[in-house]
Short mmCIF file of N, CA and C in Angstrom, two decimals:
data_model
loop_
_atom_site.label_atom_id
_atom_site.label_comp_id
_atom_site.label_asym_id
_atom_site.label_seq_id
_atom_site.Cartn_x
_atom_site.Cartn_y
_atom_site.Cartn_z
N UNK K 21 -90.93 22.95 78.80
CA UNK K 21 -89.60 22.45 78.46
C UNK K 21 -89.22 22.93 77.05
N UNK K 22 -88.01 23.48 76.93
CA UNK K 22 -87.55 23.97 75.64
C UNK K 22 -87.15 22.82 74.72
N UNK K 23 -87.40 22.99 73.43
CA UNK K 23 -86.93 21.97 72.49
C UNK K 23 -85.41 22.12 72.29
N UNK K 24 -84.81 21.14 71.63
CA UNK K 24 -83.35 21.12 71.46
C UNK K 24 -82.87 22.40 70.78
N UNK K 25 -83.58 22.83 69.77
CA UNK K 25 -83.18 24.02 69.03
C UNK K 25 -83.14 25.26 69.93
N UNK K 26 -84.16 25.42 70.77
CA UNK K 26 -84.20 26.56 71.69
C UNK K 26 -83.13 26.45 72.78
N UNK K 27 -82.90 25.23 73.27
CA UNK K 27 -81.85 25.01 74.26
C UNK K 27 -80.49 25.41 73.68
N UNK K 28 -80.25 24.99 72.44
CA UNK K 28 -78.98 25.32 71.78
C UNK K 28 -78.85 26.84 71.61
N UNK K 29 -79.93 27.48 71.20
CA UNK K 29 -79.90 28.92 70.97
C UNK K 29 -79.55 29.67 72.26
N UNK K 30 -80.15 29.28 73.37
CA UNK K 30 -79.88 29.95 74.65
C UNK K 30 -78.44 29.71 75.11
N UNK K 31 -77.97 28.47 74.99
CA UNK K 31 -76.61 28.15 75.39
C UNK K 31 -75.61 28.90 74.50
N UNK K 32 -75.88 28.95 73.20
CA UNK K 32 -75.00 29.66 72.27
C UNK K 32 -74.91 31.14 72.63
N UNK K 33 -76.04 31.77 72.92
CA UNK K 33 -76.03 33.19 73.28
C UNK K 33 -75.22 33.44 74.55
N UNK K 34 -75.42 32.58 75.55
CA UNK K 34 -74.73 32.73 76.83
C UNK K 34 -73.21 32.59 76.66
N UNK K 35 -72.80 31.56 75.94
CA UNK K 35 -71.37 31.30 75.75
C UNK K 35 -70.71 32.37 74.88
N UNK K 36 -71.37 32.78 73.81
CA UNK K 36 -70.78 33.79 72.94
C UNK K 36 -70.64 35.14 73.64
N UNK K 37 -71.60 35.48 74.48
CA UNK K 37 -71.50 36.72 75.24
C UNK K 37 -70.27 36.69 76.14
N UNK K 38 -70.08 35.58 76.80
CA UNK K 38 -68.91 35.45 77.69
C UNK K 38 -67.61 35.44 76.89
N UNK K 39 -67.60 34.69 75.79
CA UNK K 39 -66.38 34.60 74.98
C UNK K 39 -66.00 35.95 74.39
N UNK K 40 -66.99 36.69 73.94
CA UNK K 40 -66.72 37.99 73.32
C UNK K 40 -66.24 39.02 74.33
N UNK K 41 -66.42 38.74 75.63
CA UNK K 41 -65.97 39.64 76.67
C UNK K 41 -64.57 39.34 77.20
N UNK K 42 -63.91 38.34 76.63
CA UNK K 42 -62.58 37.98 77.12
C UNK K 42 -61.57 39.08 76.80
N UNK K 43 -60.72 39.43 77.79
CA UNK K 43 -59.66 40.40 77.50
C UNK K 43 -58.61 39.80 76.56
N UNK K 44 -58.02 40.64 75.72
CA UNK K 44 -57.02 40.18 74.74
C UNK K 44 -55.86 39.46 75.43
N UNK K 45 -55.46 39.93 76.60
CA UNK K 45 -54.33 39.31 77.31
C UNK K 45 -54.64 37.86 77.69
N UNK K 46 -55.90 37.59 78.08
CA UNK K 46 -56.30 36.21 78.42
C UNK K 46 -56.31 35.32 77.18
N UNK K 47 -56.71 35.89 76.05
CA UNK K 47 -56.74 35.14 74.80
C UNK K 47 -55.32 34.74 74.42
N UNK K 48 -54.38 35.67 74.55
CA UNK K 48 -52.99 35.39 74.20
C UNK K 48 -52.40 34.34 75.13
N UNK K 49 -52.53 34.54 76.44
CA UNK K 49 -51.91 33.59 77.39
C UNK K 49 -52.59 32.22 77.34
N UNK K 50 -53.91 32.20 77.22
CA UNK K 50 -54.63 30.94 77.12
C UNK K 50 -54.28 30.17 75.86
N UNK K 51 -54.14 30.89 74.75
CA UNK K 51 -53.79 30.25 73.47
C UNK K 51 -52.40 29.65 73.54
N UNK K 52 -51.48 30.31 74.23
CA UNK K 52 -50.12 29.77 74.38
C UNK K 52 -50.13 28.48 75.19
N UNK K 53 -50.92 28.45 76.27
CA UNK K 53 -51.03 27.22 77.08
C UNK K 53 -51.62 26.08 76.25
N UNK K 54 -52.68 26.39 75.53
CA UNK K 54 -53.35 25.39 74.69
C UNK K 54 -52.36 24.81 73.68
N UNK K 55 -51.59 25.68 73.03
CA UNK K 55 -50.63 25.24 72.02
C UNK K 55 -49.59 24.29 72.63
N UNK K 56 -49.12 24.60 73.82
CA UNK K 56 -48.12 23.75 74.48
C UNK K 56 -48.69 22.35 74.76
N UNK K 57 -49.94 22.29 75.21
CA UNK K 57 -50.57 20.98 75.42
C UNK K 57 -50.66 20.21 74.10
N UNK K 58 -51.04 20.92 73.04
CA UNK K 58 -51.18 20.26 71.74
C UNK K 58 -49.83 19.71 71.27
N UNK K 59 -48.78 20.53 71.34
CA UNK K 59 -47.47 20.12 70.82
C UNK K 59 -46.92 18.88 71.52
N UNK K 60 -47.25 18.69 72.78
CA UNK K 60 -46.75 17.54 73.53
C UNK K 60 -47.63 16.31 73.45
N UNK K 61 -48.79 16.44 72.82
CA UNK K 61 -49.78 15.36 72.77
C UNK K 61 -49.38 14.31 71.74
N UNK K 62 -49.27 13.04 72.14
CA UNK K 62 -48.82 11.98 71.21
C UNK K 62 -49.65 11.88 69.93
N UNK K 63 -50.95 12.08 70.01
CA UNK K 63 -51.79 11.96 68.80
C UNK K 63 -51.41 13.06 67.79
N UNK K 64 -51.15 14.26 68.29
CA UNK K 64 -50.71 15.35 67.41
C UNK K 64 -49.33 15.04 66.84
N UNK K 65 -48.44 14.58 67.69
CA UNK K 65 -47.06 14.33 67.26
C UNK K 65 -46.99 13.26 66.17
N UNK K 66 -47.90 12.28 66.24
CA UNK K 66 -47.89 11.19 65.26
C UNK K 66 -48.67 11.53 63.98
N UNK K 67 -49.47 12.57 64.02
CA UNK K 67 -50.32 12.92 62.87
C UNK K 67 -49.48 13.46 61.72
N UNK K 68 -49.76 12.99 60.52
CA UNK K 68 -49.09 13.51 59.32
C UNK K 68 -49.87 14.65 58.68
N UNK K 69 -51.20 14.52 58.68
CA UNK K 69 -52.06 15.55 58.09
C UNK K 69 -53.00 16.07 59.17
N UNK K 70 -52.93 17.37 59.40
CA UNK K 70 -53.69 18.01 60.47
C UNK K 70 -54.57 19.10 59.87
N UNK K 71 -55.83 19.12 60.31
CA UNK K 71 -56.73 20.19 59.91
C UNK K 71 -56.98 21.08 61.12
N UNK K 72 -56.71 22.36 60.96
CA UNK K 72 -56.96 23.35 62.01
C UNK K 72 -57.93 24.38 61.46
N UNK K 73 -58.52 25.15 62.35
CA UNK K 73 -59.40 26.22 61.87
C UNK K 73 -58.66 27.55 61.97
N UNK K 74 -59.12 28.54 61.24
CA UNK K 74 -58.57 29.89 61.30
C UNK K 74 -59.44 30.66 62.28
N UNK K 75 -58.85 31.00 63.43
CA UNK K 75 -59.61 31.49 64.57
C UNK K 75 -60.17 32.90 64.39
N UNK K 76 -61.36 33.10 64.97
CA UNK K 76 -61.91 34.44 65.14
C UNK K 76 -61.20 35.06 66.35
N UNK K 77 -61.33 36.36 66.52
CA UNK K 77 -60.55 37.09 67.53
C UNK K 77 -60.75 36.58 68.96
N UNK K 78 -61.94 36.07 69.28
CA UNK K 78 -62.22 35.67 70.67
C UNK K 78 -62.06 34.16 70.91
N UNK K 79 -61.65 33.42 69.89
CA UNK K 79 -61.44 31.98 70.02
C UNK K 79 -59.99 31.69 70.39
N UNK K 80 -59.71 30.48 70.90
CA UNK K 80 -58.30 30.09 71.05
C UNK K 80 -57.62 30.25 69.69
N UNK K 81 -56.48 30.94 69.69
CA UNK K 81 -55.80 31.28 68.45
C UNK K 81 -55.00 30.09 67.90
N UNK K 82 -55.04 29.91 66.59
CA UNK K 82 -54.43 28.74 65.97
C UNK K 82 -53.28 29.06 65.02
N UNK K 83 -52.99 30.32 64.76
CA UNK K 83 -51.94 30.65 63.79
C UNK K 83 -50.59 30.05 64.19
N UNK K 84 -50.23 30.11 65.47
CA UNK K 84 -48.96 29.53 65.93
C UNK K 84 -48.97 28.02 65.76
N UNK K 85 -50.13 27.39 65.98
CA UNK K 85 -50.25 25.94 65.81
C UNK K 85 -50.05 25.55 64.34
N UNK K 86 -50.61 26.35 63.46
CA UNK K 86 -50.46 26.10 62.02
C UNK K 86 -48.98 26.19 61.64
N UNK K 87 -48.31 27.22 62.12
CA UNK K 87 -46.87 27.39 61.82
C UNK K 87 -46.06 26.24 62.40
N UNK K 88 -46.38 25.84 63.63
CA UNK K 88 -45.66 24.74 64.29
C UNK K 88 -45.83 23.44 63.50
N UNK K 89 -47.06 23.15 63.11
CA UNK K 89 -47.34 21.91 62.38
C UNK K 89 -46.59 21.90 61.04
N UNK K 90 -46.57 23.03 60.36
CA UNK K 90 -45.84 23.12 59.08
C UNK K 90 -44.35 22.93 59.31
N UNK K 91 -43.81 23.58 60.35
CA UNK K 91 -42.38 23.45 60.65
C UNK K 91 -42.02 22.01 61.02
N UNK K 92 -43.01 21.31 61.55
CA UNK K 92 -42.82 19.91 61.94
C UNK K 92 -42.93 18.95 60.74
N UNK K 93 -43.19 19.50 59.56
CA UNK K 93 -43.29 18.67 58.36
C UNK K 93 -44.66 18.08 58.11
N UNK K 94 -45.65 18.54 58.85
CA UNK K 94 -47.01 18.02 58.67
C UNK K 94 -47.69 18.73 57.48
N UNK K 95 -48.62 18.02 56.85
CA UNK K 95 -49.49 18.66 55.87
C UNK K 95 -50.59 19.35 56.68
N UNK K 96 -50.80 20.63 56.42
CA UNK K 96 -51.78 21.40 57.18
C UNK K 96 -52.89 21.85 56.25
N UNK K 97 -54.12 21.62 56.68
CA UNK K 97 -55.26 22.11 55.91
C UNK K 97 -56.22 22.85 56.85
N UNK K 98 -57.02 23.69 56.25
CA UNK K 98 -58.00 24.50 56.99
C UNK K 98 -59.33 24.46 56.23
N UNK K 99 -60.43 24.84 56.90
CA UNK K 99 -61.72 24.83 56.21
C UNK K 99 -61.78 25.87 55.09
N UNK K 100 -62.41 25.49 54.01
CA UNK K 100 -62.73 26.41 52.93
C UNK K 100 -64.22 26.26 52.65
N UNK K 101 -64.97 27.31 52.94
CA UNK K 101 -66.42 27.25 52.78
C UNK K 101 -66.77 27.27 51.30
N UNK K 102 -67.71 26.42 50.94
CA UNK K 102 -68.20 26.39 49.55
C UNK K 102 -69.22 27.49 49.35
N UNK K 103 -69.55 27.75 48.11
CA UNK K 103 -70.63 28.70 47.79
C UNK K 103 -71.95 28.20 48.38
N UNK K 104 -72.12 26.89 48.35
CA UNK K 104 -73.34 26.28 48.88
C UNK K 104 -73.31 26.34 50.41
N UNK K 105 -74.30 26.98 51.00
CA UNK K 105 -74.34 27.18 52.45
C UNK K 105 -74.27 25.85 53.21
N UNK K 106 -73.44 25.82 54.25
CA UNK K 106 -73.37 24.66 55.12
C UNK K 106 -72.36 23.61 54.68
N UNK K 107 -71.70 23.81 53.54
CA UNK K 107 -70.73 22.84 53.05
C UNK K 107 -69.33 23.43 53.02
N UNK K 108 -68.35 22.61 53.37
CA UNK K 108 -66.97 23.06 53.33
C UNK K 108 -66.05 21.93 52.89
N UNK K 109 -64.85 22.31 52.48
CA UNK K 109 -63.80 21.39 52.10
C UNK K 109 -62.58 21.65 52.98
N UNK K 110 -61.61 20.76 52.91
CA UNK K 110 -60.32 20.97 53.56
C UNK K 110 -59.33 21.38 52.48
N UNK K 111 -58.68 22.54 52.68
CA UNK K 111 -57.71 23.03 51.70
C UNK K 111 -56.35 23.17 52.35
N UNK K 112 -55.33 22.68 51.67
CA UNK K 112 -53.96 22.75 52.18
C UNK K 112 -53.50 24.21 52.18
N UNK K 113 -52.75 24.58 53.22
CA UNK K 113 -52.12 25.90 53.22
C UNK K 113 -50.64 25.74 53.55
N UNK K 114 -49.84 26.60 52.91
CA UNK K 114 -48.41 26.59 53.15
C UNK K 114 -47.96 27.84 53.90
N UNK K 115 -48.88 28.77 54.13
CA UNK K 115 -48.54 29.97 54.87
C UNK K 115 -49.64 31.00 54.77
N UNK K 116 -49.48 32.13 55.49
CA UNK K 116 -50.52 33.17 55.52
C UNK K 116 -50.82 33.78 54.15
N UNK K 117 -49.87 33.70 53.23
CA UNK K 117 -50.09 34.27 51.89
C UNK K 117 -51.16 33.51 51.11
N UNK K 118 -51.46 32.30 51.57
CA UNK K 118 -52.48 31.48 50.90
C UNK K 118 -53.90 31.89 51.28
N UNK K 119 -54.04 32.86 52.20
CA UNK K 119 -55.35 33.19 52.75
C UNK K 119 -55.93 34.48 52.19
N UNK K 120 -57.26 34.50 52.11
CA UNK K 120 -58.01 35.69 51.72
C UNK K 120 -59.19 35.83 52.69
N UNK K 121 -59.86 36.98 52.67
CA UNK K 121 -61.08 37.13 53.46
C UNK K 121 -62.22 36.61 52.61
N UNK K 122 -62.94 35.62 53.15
CA UNK K 122 -63.98 34.96 52.36
C UNK K 122 -65.35 35.14 52.95
N UNK K 123 -66.17 34.11 52.76
CA UNK K 123 -67.55 34.10 53.25
C UNK K 123 -67.60 34.41 54.73
N UNK K 124 -68.64 35.10 55.14
CA UNK K 124 -68.90 35.43 56.53
C UNK K 124 -67.77 36.27 57.14
N UNK K 125 -66.92 36.87 56.30
CA UNK K 125 -65.82 37.69 56.79
C UNK K 125 -64.68 36.90 57.41
N UNK K 126 -64.65 35.59 57.16
CA UNK K 126 -63.64 34.73 57.76
C UNK K 126 -62.45 34.58 56.82
N UNK K 127 -61.27 34.39 57.43
CA UNK K 127 -60.10 34.07 56.62
C UNK K 127 -60.26 32.65 56.08
N UNK K 128 -59.84 32.48 54.84
CA UNK K 128 -59.93 31.15 54.23
C UNK K 128 -58.92 31.06 53.09
N UNK K 129 -58.62 29.85 52.63
CA UNK K 129 -57.72 29.72 51.49
C UNK K 129 -58.31 30.39 50.25
N UNK K 130 -57.45 30.93 49.43
CA UNK K 130 -57.87 31.55 48.18
C UNK K 130 -58.47 30.47 47.28
N UNK K 131 -59.78 30.54 46.99
CA UNK K 131 -60.44 29.49 46.20
C UNK K 131 -59.84 29.33 44.80
N UNK K 132 -59.21 30.38 44.27
CA UNK K 132 -58.65 30.29 42.92
C UNK K 132 -57.35 29.48 42.89
N UNK K 133 -56.73 29.29 44.08
CA UNK K 133 -55.45 28.57 44.14
C UNK K 133 -55.51 27.34 45.05
N UNK K 134 -56.64 27.13 45.68
CA UNK K 134 -56.73 26.10 46.74
C UNK K 134 -56.45 24.70 46.24
N UNK K 135 -55.69 23.98 47.05
CA UNK K 135 -55.42 22.56 46.79
C UNK K 135 -56.21 21.78 47.83
N UNK K 136 -57.27 21.08 47.38
CA UNK K 136 -58.14 20.37 48.32
C UNK K 136 -57.47 19.07 48.79
N UNK K 137 -57.73 18.75 50.04
CA UNK K 137 -57.22 17.54 50.67
C UNK K 137 -58.40 16.61 50.90
N UNK K 138 -58.25 15.35 50.56
CA UNK K 138 -59.33 14.38 50.78
C UNK K 138 -59.56 14.22 52.28
N UNK K 139 -60.80 14.38 52.76
CA UNK K 139 -61.08 14.25 54.20
C UNK K 139 -60.62 12.92 54.78
N UNK K 140 -60.65 11.86 53.97
CA UNK K 140 -60.26 10.55 54.44
C UNK K 140 -58.78 10.39 54.73
N UNK K 141 -57.97 11.37 54.34
CA UNK K 141 -56.52 11.29 54.59
C UNK K 141 -56.10 12.09 55.82
N UNK K 142 -57.04 12.77 56.46
CA UNK K 142 -56.70 13.62 57.61
C UNK K 142 -56.59 12.78 58.88
N UNK K 143 -55.51 12.98 59.64
CA UNK K 143 -55.27 12.23 60.88
C UNK K 143 -55.88 12.89 62.10
N UNK K 144 -55.85 14.21 62.14
CA UNK K 144 -56.32 14.96 63.31
C UNK K 144 -57.04 16.21 62.83
N UNK K 145 -58.24 16.43 63.36
CA UNK K 145 -58.99 17.66 63.05
C UNK K 145 -59.23 18.41 64.36
N UNK K 146 -58.75 19.65 64.39
CA UNK K 146 -58.95 20.53 65.54
C UNK K 146 -60.17 21.38 65.22
N UNK K 147 -61.20 21.27 66.06
CA UNK K 147 -62.53 21.78 65.73
C UNK K 147 -62.98 22.85 66.73
N UNK K 148 -63.38 24.01 66.23
CA UNK K 148 -63.88 25.04 67.13
C UNK K 148 -65.29 24.72 67.60
N UNK K 149 -65.71 25.38 68.65
CA UNK K 149 -67.08 25.21 69.11
C UNK K 149 -67.47 26.33 70.05
N UNK K 150 -68.75 26.49 70.23
CA UNK K 150 -69.27 27.48 71.16
C UNK K 150 -69.37 26.86 72.55
N UNK K 151 -69.69 25.55 72.60
CA UNK K 151 -69.74 24.83 73.87
C UNK K 151 -69.52 23.34 73.59
N UNK K 152 -68.97 22.67 74.60
CA UNK K 152 -68.76 21.23 74.55
C UNK K 152 -69.16 20.66 75.90
N UNK K 153 -69.42 19.35 75.96
CA UNK K 153 -69.51 18.68 77.26
C UNK K 153 -68.49 17.55 77.27
N UNK K 154 -68.27 16.97 78.43
CA UNK K 154 -67.19 15.98 78.56
C UNK K 154 -67.52 14.66 77.87
N UNK K 155 -68.75 14.50 77.39
CA UNK K 155 -69.10 13.32 76.58
C UNK K 155 -68.75 13.56 75.11
N UNK K 156 -68.22 14.76 74.81
CA UNK K 156 -67.81 15.06 73.44
C UNK K 156 -68.86 15.74 72.58
N UNK K 157 -70.01 16.05 73.16
CA UNK K 157 -71.04 16.75 72.39
C UNK K 157 -70.60 18.19 72.15
N UNK K 158 -70.90 18.69 70.97
CA UNK K 158 -70.44 20.01 70.54
C UNK K 158 -71.60 20.88 70.11
N UNK K 159 -71.51 22.14 70.47
CA UNK K 159 -72.44 23.15 69.97
C UNK K 159 -71.62 24.11 69.12
N UNK K 160 -71.95 24.20 67.84
CA UNK K 160 -71.26 25.12 66.94
C UNK K 160 -72.06 26.40 66.77
N UNK K 161 -71.81 27.08 65.67
CA UNK K 161 -72.50 28.35 65.41
C UNK K 161 -73.89 28.12 64.82
N UNK K 162 -74.20 26.88 64.45
CA UNK K 162 -75.55 26.58 64.01
C UNK K 162 -75.72 26.31 62.53
N UNK K 163 -74.65 26.45 61.73
CA UNK K 163 -74.79 26.25 60.29
C UNK K 163 -74.55 24.80 59.86
N UNK K 164 -73.93 23.99 60.73
CA UNK K 164 -73.74 22.57 60.43
C UNK K 164 -72.56 22.23 59.53
N UNK K 165 -71.65 23.18 59.31
CA UNK K 165 -70.50 22.91 58.42
C UNK K 165 -69.71 21.68 58.88
N UNK K 166 -69.31 21.66 60.16
CA UNK K 166 -68.51 20.54 60.65
C UNK K 166 -69.32 19.25 60.72
N UNK K 167 -70.60 19.34 61.09
CA UNK K 167 -71.42 18.13 61.19
C UNK K 167 -71.59 17.46 59.82
N UNK K 168 -71.53 18.23 58.75
CA UNK K 168 -71.60 17.65 57.40
C UNK K 168 -70.22 17.15 56.93
N UNK K 169 -69.16 17.85 57.36
CA UNK K 169 -67.81 17.50 56.90
C UNK K 169 -67.22 16.30 57.64
N UNK K 170 -67.37 16.25 58.95
CA UNK K 170 -66.67 15.25 59.77
C UNK K 170 -66.95 13.80 59.40
N UNK K 171 -68.18 13.41 59.04
CA UNK K 171 -68.39 12.01 58.67
C UNK K 171 -67.54 11.56 57.47
N UNK K 172 -67.11 12.50 56.63
CA UNK K 172 -66.24 12.16 55.49
C UNK K 172 -64.81 11.87 55.95
N UNK K 173 -64.43 12.41 57.11
CA UNK K 173 -63.08 12.23 57.65
C UNK K 173 -63.13 11.12 58.70
N UNK K 174 -63.49 9.94 58.25
CA UNK K 174 -63.84 8.86 59.18
C UNK K 174 -62.67 8.29 59.97
N UNK K 175 -61.43 8.54 59.56
CA UNK K 175 -60.31 8.00 60.33
C UNK K 175 -59.64 9.06 61.21
N UNK K 176 -60.09 10.29 61.11
CA UNK K 176 -59.47 11.39 61.85
C UNK K 176 -59.87 11.38 63.33
N UNK K 177 -58.90 11.73 64.17
CA UNK K 177 -59.20 12.00 65.58
C UNK K 177 -59.82 13.39 65.63
N UNK K 178 -60.94 13.53 66.35
CA UNK K 178 -61.66 14.80 66.45
C UNK K 178 -61.36 15.45 67.80
N UNK K 179 -60.71 16.62 67.75
CA UNK K 179 -60.30 17.35 68.95
C UNK K 179 -61.03 18.67 69.01
N UNK K 180 -61.95 18.81 69.97
CA UNK K 180 -62.66 20.07 70.16
C UNK K 180 -61.78 21.05 70.90
N UNK K 181 -61.72 22.28 70.41
CA UNK K 181 -60.85 23.31 71.01
C UNK K 181 -61.70 24.46 71.52
N UNK K 182 -61.52 24.80 72.80
CA UNK K 182 -62.34 25.86 73.39
C UNK K 182 -61.68 26.36 74.67
N UNK K 183 -62.22 27.41 75.23
CA UNK K 183 -61.81 27.88 76.56
C UNK K 183 -62.47 26.97 77.59
N UNK K 184 -61.86 26.84 78.74
CA UNK K 184 -62.38 25.90 79.75
C UNK K 184 -63.81 26.24 80.18
N UNK K 185 -64.19 27.51 80.22
CA UNK K 185 -65.56 27.85 80.62
C UNK K 185 -66.59 27.37 79.59
N UNK K 186 -66.14 27.04 78.37
CA UNK K 186 -67.05 26.57 77.33
C UNK K 186 -67.36 25.08 77.46
N UNK K 187 -66.65 24.39 78.37
CA UNK K 187 -66.97 22.98 78.65
C UNK K 187 -68.00 23.01 79.76
N UNK K 188 -69.22 22.59 79.42
CA UNK K 188 -70.36 22.75 80.31
C UNK K 188 -70.99 21.40 80.63
N UNK K 189 -71.97 21.39 81.52
CA UNK K 189 -72.60 20.15 81.96
C UNK K 189 -73.09 19.26 80.85
N UNK K 190 -74.09 19.72 80.10
CA UNK K 190 -74.65 18.92 79.01
C UNK K 190 -74.95 19.84 77.84
N UNK K 191 -74.49 19.44 76.66
CA UNK K 191 -74.81 20.18 75.43
C UNK K 191 -75.95 19.45 74.74
N UNK K 192 -77.07 20.13 74.47
CA UNK K 192 -78.20 19.49 73.80
C UNK K 192 -77.78 18.96 72.43
N UNK K 193 -78.29 17.78 72.08
CA UNK K 193 -77.88 17.11 70.85
C UNK K 193 -79.01 16.96 69.86
N UNK K 194 -78.67 17.21 68.60
CA UNK K 194 -79.58 16.93 67.50
C UNK K 194 -79.16 15.63 66.83
N UNK K 195 -79.95 15.16 65.93
CA UNK K 195 -79.74 13.87 65.27
C UNK K 195 -78.41 13.80 64.52
N UNK K 196 -77.97 14.90 63.90
CA UNK K 196 -76.80 14.86 63.03
C UNK K 196 -75.54 15.45 63.68
N UNK K 197 -75.60 15.77 64.96
CA UNK K 197 -74.45 16.35 65.64
C UNK K 197 -73.35 15.30 65.83
N UNK K 198 -72.12 15.64 65.44
CA UNK K 198 -70.98 14.74 65.53
C UNK K 198 -70.23 15.00 66.83
N UNK K 199 -69.88 13.94 67.53
CA UNK K 199 -69.18 14.10 68.82
C UNK K 199 -67.66 14.12 68.63
N UNK K 200 -66.99 14.66 69.66
CA UNK K 200 -65.54 14.77 69.68
C UNK K 200 -64.94 13.56 70.41
N UNK K 201 -63.70 13.22 70.06
CA UNK K 201 -62.97 12.18 70.80
C UNK K 201 -62.27 12.77 72.03
N UNK K 202 -61.78 14.01 71.88
CA UNK K 202 -61.07 14.71 72.95
C UNK K 202 -61.44 16.18 72.91
N UNK K 203 -61.20 16.86 74.03
CA UNK K 203 -61.32 18.31 74.11
C UNK K 203 -59.98 18.87 74.55
N UNK K 204 -59.67 20.07 74.10
CA UNK K 204 -58.45 20.77 74.51
C UNK K 204 -58.82 22.17 74.95
N UNK K 205 -58.43 22.51 76.18
CA UNK K 205 -58.63 23.86 76.71
C UNK K 205 -57.30 24.32 77.32
N UNK K 206 -57.29 25.52 77.86
CA UNK K 206 -56.08 26.00 78.52
C UNK K 206 -55.78 25.21 79.78
N UNK K 207 -56.73 24.36 80.21
CA UNK K 207 -56.51 23.49 81.37
C UNK K 207 -55.96 22.12 81.02
N UNK K 208 -55.88 21.79 79.71
CA UNK K 208 -55.33 20.51 79.30
C UNK K 208 -56.24 19.76 78.33
N UNK K 209 -55.93 18.48 78.17
CA UNK K 209 -56.67 17.62 77.23
C UNK K 209 -57.61 16.71 78.01
N UNK K 210 -58.84 16.63 77.57
CA UNK K 210 -59.88 15.82 78.21
C UNK K 210 -60.29 14.73 77.24
N UNK K 211 -60.28 13.48 77.68
CA UNK K 211 -60.75 12.38 76.84
C UNK K 211 -62.28 12.29 76.97
N UNK K 212 -62.96 12.16 75.84
CA UNK K 212 -64.42 12.05 75.84
C UNK K 212 -64.86 10.60 75.65
N UNK K 213 -63.90 9.69 75.57
CA UNK K 213 -64.26 8.30 75.28
C UNK K 213 -64.35 7.47 76.53
#
């Protein structure tokens, strides 16, 4: 029997291989469906401060969601990785000009200009993942950034965002893994509670 770490590693490899093979057209159409579900969701509509992630090429795309939330008058923040591995903050963004290429080659707020947002003031956090299950368990990339950040955002609704094939039977859990309240895929919103 594999230990949790090995189970996670195998599931991560399987899901990432499939995700990286998605055609660009599916990413575009799936991201549009996902965004429409989000925009109509009462929890999103009522949220004043929303944290979204800046998507990698094969993930559900979030740039349109960021623009929509800003146009809706919401405060929008995104992850900003610290120098210290595994730690991140939430930084407000007002548009694409606020972004630079940072750690791990990811887009992030310019650290020299970033305005940090207190995690305790965030209403909704949209969280990427490699795999989820319907109980809200999440498998990330393995660095633990979100698992360290989310406990600080104790009043936020946690929404896992992924492609429907990434919602699987059971995601192996470690002691510090934080669960999601809901999942959002191109098939709709799933309650994990």
